[in-house]
Amino acid sequence: MLVRRSSKIIVALGVAFIALAALLRFVLVPSLSKLPGDLDVNPVYEGTGTLLNAQALQAGDIPNVIASGVPVTINRHIYVSSTDGDTAVAHDDVTLEVAGQAVPSNHAYAVDRKTMDAATGQPQDGVEPHSGMTIALPLHPDPSASYRYYDSATKTTVPMTYVDSGTVSGRDVLNYTVEAKGALSDPAIAGTLPPALPKALVSSLTPLLPPDVQQSLGGALEQLPDPVPFSYTAVTRINLAADQTLGTPIDANLSQQIIANIDVNGRLLPLTPVMSIDTALTDQSIADAAAAAEKTSTQLNLISVIAPLVLLVLGVLALAAGFLRRGPRPAALAPVSHEETPVR
């Protein structure tokens, strides 16, 4: 009786192991396979830029109006402030530091924690309407998928072009390129640029313009209002290496131009870039991104593959041991005959 009781305990333990394996694989893993609610990273880009020197412009110091080879730093703070089911409010706070000035441009997006595209359903307060990827690709990105990227400078969504696969800091990555061009729509950047300039100042800047622009401008400058209104075009180019497992950026290059335009007889004439930057993630940021991806993917693999498999094997072994321990059922005893022996 004791053997049969212990075999039942072992069988029950095997069933529990198998149930726990199923719980991990089909309940816990899906809840972990999405944007974490505690995301908080600070990637840094460094490079150089060509910029409009506002002080020289105001002083009429024409030869020094354009400053070239200026060191540029871009600090990004990417974090999740709240989650609601499969929706997260993700922040991408960008600060451009150049020539002793800091230009912050902060953005908040409601994103689907699984697809990493814009969240659907009820709109979130305080977030920027968008469509496309913003801070990362989804888990296990598909090279054949037609991902799209949201460019905050122009507030447009453009294709992400898959290039090839590779390796960065020991992590397998998928390489993409992005190019967005359109009217500058980021108020933080636009607020640092002059909406108009006195006609005399624009005239004095003409010799600094490319020859073809000078020719196009011709005598039209005299017909323009004073001050001369400006509009701006943003051109953004990104080379992105996304982790093949997590979809997070491991390496990236970011270049951006802000081009000043004037309206000449109803035709938009590009004059010159007033800002042109060329930056890349620092080595430390790349190393940090790779280390974080390695740690997270190892944990995900442990929870999604190794732990369920070990529990499943233990469960099967326990079931087998329990049934073997029970042994064959005892044979039924022959019935006792109570017939009386006849007296002779």
XYZ file of C-alpha atoms in Angstrom:
344
model
C 0.000 0.000 0.000
C 2.898 2.374 0.869
C 4.502 1.772 -2.548
C 1.259 2.573 -4.370
C 0.811 5.755 -2.327
C 4.357 6.999 -3.098
C 3.843 6.234 -6.803
C 0.765 8.448 -6.814
C 2.810 11.271 -5.304
C 5.500 10.876 -7.984
C 2.865 10.838 -10.763
C 1.244 13.974 -9.314
C 4.669 15.639 -9.204
C 5.215 14.734 -12.867
C 1.865 16.246 -13.811
C 2.792 19.406 -11.876
C 6.122 19.674 -13.718
C 4.406 19.385 -17.104
C 1.734 21.909 -16.111
C 4.424 24.345 -14.947
C 6.281 23.895 -18.250
C 3.082 24.734 -20.149
C 2.480 27.728 -17.871
C 5.943 29.101 -18.571
C 5.806 28.504 -22.313
C 2.269 29.620 -23.089
C 1.467 32.169 -20.357
C 4.641 33.739 -18.965
C 6.680 33.845 -22.189
C 4.065 35.805 -24.186
C 3.872 38.350 -21.363
C 7.661 38.813 -21.496
C 7.916 38.875 -25.295
C 7.069 42.552 -25.610
C 8.404 45.993 -24.752
C 9.307 45.959 -21.041
C 7.663 48.507 -18.801
C 10.984 49.361 -17.119
C 12.865 50.303 -20.300
C 15.300 53.161 -19.584
C 18.399 53.692 -21.770
C 20.598 56.669 -22.649
C 22.363 56.226 -26.026
C 24.803 58.975 -27.047
C 25.764 60.063 -30.576
C 28.871 62.088 -31.383
C 30.106 63.711 -34.572
C 30.555 67.039 -36.299
C 28.313 69.615 -37.904
C 28.071 72.678 -40.103
C 25.868 75.278 -38.495
C 24.486 78.748 -38.895
C 26.299 81.038 -36.459
C 23.436 83.140 -35.144
C 25.732 85.584 -33.339
C 27.815 86.228 -36.439
C 24.626 86.604 -38.477
C 23.222 89.223 -36.131
C 26.547 91.073 -36.074
C 26.796 91.063 -39.862
C 30.022 89.034 -39.666
C 29.357 87.376 -43.014
C 32.616 85.367 -43.335
C 31.827 83.594 -40.041
C 28.098 83.062 -40.544
C 28.635 79.391 -41.399
C 30.640 77.424 -38.807
C 32.088 74.130 -40.081
C 33.547 71.129 -38.254
C 31.743 71.966 -35.012
C 31.656 69.084 -32.460
C 28.135 67.728 -32.014
C 26.677 65.507 -29.307
C 23.185 64.011 -29.281
C 21.936 62.638 -25.971
C 18.851 60.446 -26.137
C 16.807 59.300 -23.162
C 14.522 56.454 -24.194
C 12.172 55.148 -21.534
C 8.665 53.843 -20.835
C 6.608 55.895 -18.408
C 3.495 53.702 -18.230
C 1.855 50.579 -19.640
C -1.747 49.478 -20.085
C -1.997 45.930 -21.370
C -0.238 45.828 -24.736
C 0.077 49.627 -24.930
C 3.064 51.558 -23.598
C 3.823 55.263 -23.494
C 7.398 55.433 -24.782
C 9.477 58.587 -24.581
C 12.338 59.627 -26.837
C 13.884 62.769 -25.363
C 16.593 64.093 -27.687
C 19.023 66.860 -26.768
C 21.332 68.293 -29.420
C 24.416 69.881 -27.886
C 26.468 72.094 -30.179
C 28.578 75.231 -29.779
C 27.723 75.508 -26.093
C 23.991 75.363 -26.735
C 21.496 72.598 -25.926
C 18.418 72.115 -28.088
C 15.942 69.673 -26.497
C 13.328 67.922 -28.610
C 11.143 65.585 -26.552
C 8.651 63.114 -27.976
C 6.162 60.675 -26.427
C 4.451 57.886 -28.358
C 1.722 55.354 -27.611
C 3.190 52.129 -28.994
C 2.007 48.548 -29.269
C 4.344 46.579 -27.013
C 4.386 43.604 -29.410
C 4.488 45.142 -32.894
C 6.307 48.344 -31.760
C 4.082 50.260 -34.195
C 1.511 52.828 -33.110
C -0.956 51.509 -30.557
C -4.562 51.162 -31.610
C -7.674 51.800 -29.561
C -8.240 54.665 -27.172
C -5.904 57.630 -27.778
C -3.422 58.440 -25.039
C -3.158 61.930 -23.573
C 0.067 63.809 -24.182
C 1.420 61.575 -26.929
C 2.404 62.464 -30.474
C 0.217 60.961 -33.227
C 2.364 58.743 -35.423
C 2.635 55.531 -37.376
C 5.675 53.313 -37.827
C 8.657 52.372 -35.699
C 10.070 54.907 -33.252
C 12.460 53.485 -30.645
C 12.981 49.873 -31.792
C 11.800 47.048 -34.030
C 9.615 44.237 -32.666
C 11.014 41.109 -31.067
C 12.580 38.748 -33.641
C 12.329 41.239 -36.545
C 11.582 39.720 -39.944
C 13.948 40.840 -42.755
C 11.160 40.282 -45.291
C 8.681 42.500 -43.424
C 7.928 45.991 -44.736
C 8.755 48.007 -41.634
C 8.232 51.756 -41.680
C 9.887 54.475 -39.610
C 8.384 57.605 -38.092
C 10.600 60.667 -38.610
C 9.908 63.205 -35.869
C 11.627 66.078 -37.734
C 9.132 65.985 -40.620
C 6.351 64.063 -38.824
C 6.197 61.646 -41.751
C 6.432 57.862 -42.030
C 8.923 56.399 -44.497
C 10.069 52.884 -45.484
C 12.861 51.090 -43.687
C 15.034 49.454 -46.340
C 16.607 46.136 -45.343
C 20.254 45.918 -46.460
C 21.794 42.757 -45.020
C 22.674 40.956 -41.804
C 25.865 41.246 -39.817
C 27.477 41.215 -36.387
C 28.130 44.108 -34.009
C 29.883 43.581 -30.667
C 29.092 39.872 -30.782
C 25.394 40.364 -31.522
C 23.739 39.250 -34.759
C 22.051 42.274 -36.319
C 19.859 43.264 -39.256
C 20.995 46.387 -41.111
C 18.495 48.962 -42.360
C 18.630 52.367 -44.006
C 16.102 55.158 -43.602
C 15.735 58.430 -45.498
C 13.090 61.060 -44.791
C 12.672 64.442 -46.454
C 9.991 67.036 -45.944
C 9.014 70.327 -44.385
C 10.555 70.835 -40.955
C 7.703 70.166 -38.518
C 9.484 69.738 -35.200
C 8.694 72.939 -33.260
C 11.704 72.483 -30.977
C 14.137 72.673 -33.907
C 12.133 75.223 -35.878
C 12.093 77.507 -32.839
C 15.877 77.906 -33.043
C 15.802 79.151 -36.646
C 14.887 82.661 -37.855
C 11.465 82.813 -39.560
C 12.652 85.786 -41.631
C 15.729 87.959 -42.267
C 16.156 91.548 -43.431
C 16.510 91.756 -47.192
C 19.834 93.545 -46.872
C 21.232 90.697 -44.775
C 19.979 88.090 -47.257
C 21.633 90.049 -50.057
C 24.933 90.079 -48.168
C 24.690 86.285 -47.767
C 24.272 85.721 -51.512
C 28.018 85.348 -52.231
C 28.125 82.443 -49.795
C 25.513 80.500 -51.744
C 26.363 77.877 -54.371
C 26.737 79.308 -57.911
C 23.585 77.606 -59.210
C 21.563 79.076 -56.342
C 22.985 82.535 -56.990
C 21.957 82.213 -60.616
C 18.446 81.030 -59.713
C 18.059 83.859 -57.246
C 19.137 86.375 -59.877
C 17.258 89.646 -59.614
C 14.330 88.040 -57.795
C 15.660 89.209 -54.468
C 14.498 92.753 -55.190
C 10.924 91.518 -55.610
C 10.862 89.729 -52.243
C 9.249 91.296 -49.174
C 11.349 92.800 -46.439
C 12.037 90.981 -44.205
C 12.370 87.873 -46.389
C 10.338 84.947 -44.978
C 12.021 81.563 -44.737
C 10.763 78.004 -44.693
C 12.862 74.968 -43.835
C 13.256 71.447 -45.160
C 14.593 68.568 -43.054
C 16.510 65.668 -44.574
C 17.253 62.759 -42.233
C 19.351 59.686 -43.041
C 19.809 56.771 -40.654
C 21.849 53.580 -40.860
C 20.536 51.200 -38.207
C 21.810 47.844 -36.947
C 18.960 46.161 -35.030
C 19.443 43.118 -32.809
C 18.137 39.997 -34.559
C 16.569 38.694 -31.343
C 15.244 41.781 -29.579
C 14.933 44.343 -32.387
C 16.727 46.954 -30.271
C 19.299 49.294 -31.872
C 22.862 48.079 -31.353
C 24.590 50.554 -33.671
C 23.397 53.565 -35.666
C 24.580 56.520 -37.729
C 22.425 59.637 -37.895
C 22.888 62.511 -40.327
C 20.510 65.413 -40.738
C 20.288 68.588 -42.777
C 18.030 71.572 -42.229
C 17.834 73.578 -45.461
C 16.608 77.190 -45.665
C 14.208 77.991 -48.511
C 12.630 81.147 -49.900
C 9.609 81.502 -52.142
C 10.551 83.046 -55.502
C 7.541 83.703 -57.722
C 5.660 80.764 -56.237
C 8.634 78.410 -56.517
C 10.444 77.143 -53.444
C 14.160 77.866 -53.846
C 16.562 75.979 -51.515
C 19.313 78.354 -50.450
C 21.724 76.559 -48.133
C 21.809 74.158 -45.191
C 21.634 76.097 -41.955
C 22.396 72.934 -40.013
C 24.116 69.776 -41.180
C 25.187 67.115 -38.687
C 26.822 63.719 -39.109
C 26.879 61.563 -35.972
C 27.242 57.960 -34.829
C 26.633 56.065 -31.623
C 29.634 56.157 -29.322
C 31.635 52.990 -28.687
C 30.379 52.959 -25.099
C 26.750 53.189 -26.224
C 27.278 50.311 -28.655
C 28.915 48.196 -25.939
C 26.111 48.985 -23.477
C 23.412 48.135 -26.039
C 25.108 44.836 -26.920
C 25.564 43.863 -23.263
C 21.935 44.674 -22.440
C 20.732 42.687 -25.473
C 22.898 39.713 -24.485
C 21.548 39.713 -20.927
C 17.909 40.078 -21.980
C 18.086 37.481 -24.754
C 19.773 35.000 -22.397
C 17.000 35.473 -19.843
C 14.354 35.151 -22.548
C 15.947 31.961 -23.881
C 16.139 30.523 -20.357
C 12.483 31.212 -19.642
C 11.072 30.397 -23.075
C 13.134 27.342 -24.065
C 15.434 25.867 -21.440
C 13.217 26.027 -18.340
C 10.079 24.619 -20.051
C 12.147 21.856 -21.666
C 13.778 20.863 -18.362
C 10.425 20.872 -16.577
C 8.860 18.812 -19.370
C 11.649 16.203 -19.191
C 11.396 16.058 -15.402
C 7.638 15.647 -15.688
C 7.876 12.772 -18.163
C 10.556 11.040 -16.069
C 8.448 11.444 -12.937
C 5.392 9.989 -14.681
C 7.415 7.047 -15.938
C 8.958 6.447 -12.498
C 5.573 6.665 -10.831
C 3.930 4.134 -13.115
C 6.916 1.781 -12.902
C 6.936 2.038 -9.119
C 3.324 0.927 -8.971
C 4.239 -2.378 -10.604
C 1.671 -4.906 -11.851
C -1.670 -5.054 -10.142
C -1.835 -8.055 -7.691
C -3.656 -11.118 -8.974
C -7.157 -11.733 -7.598
C -7.389 -14.505 -4.960
C -9.331 -17.644 -5.864
C -12.705 -17.832 -4.083
C -12.928 -20.201 -1.129
C -15.420 -23.072 -1.567
C -17.812 -23.651 1.318
C -19.378 -26.839 -0.046
C -19.667 -29.623 2.548
C -17.834 -32.904 1.962
C -20.453 -35.678 1.763
C -20.371 -38.178 4.654
C -19.739 -41.701 3.602
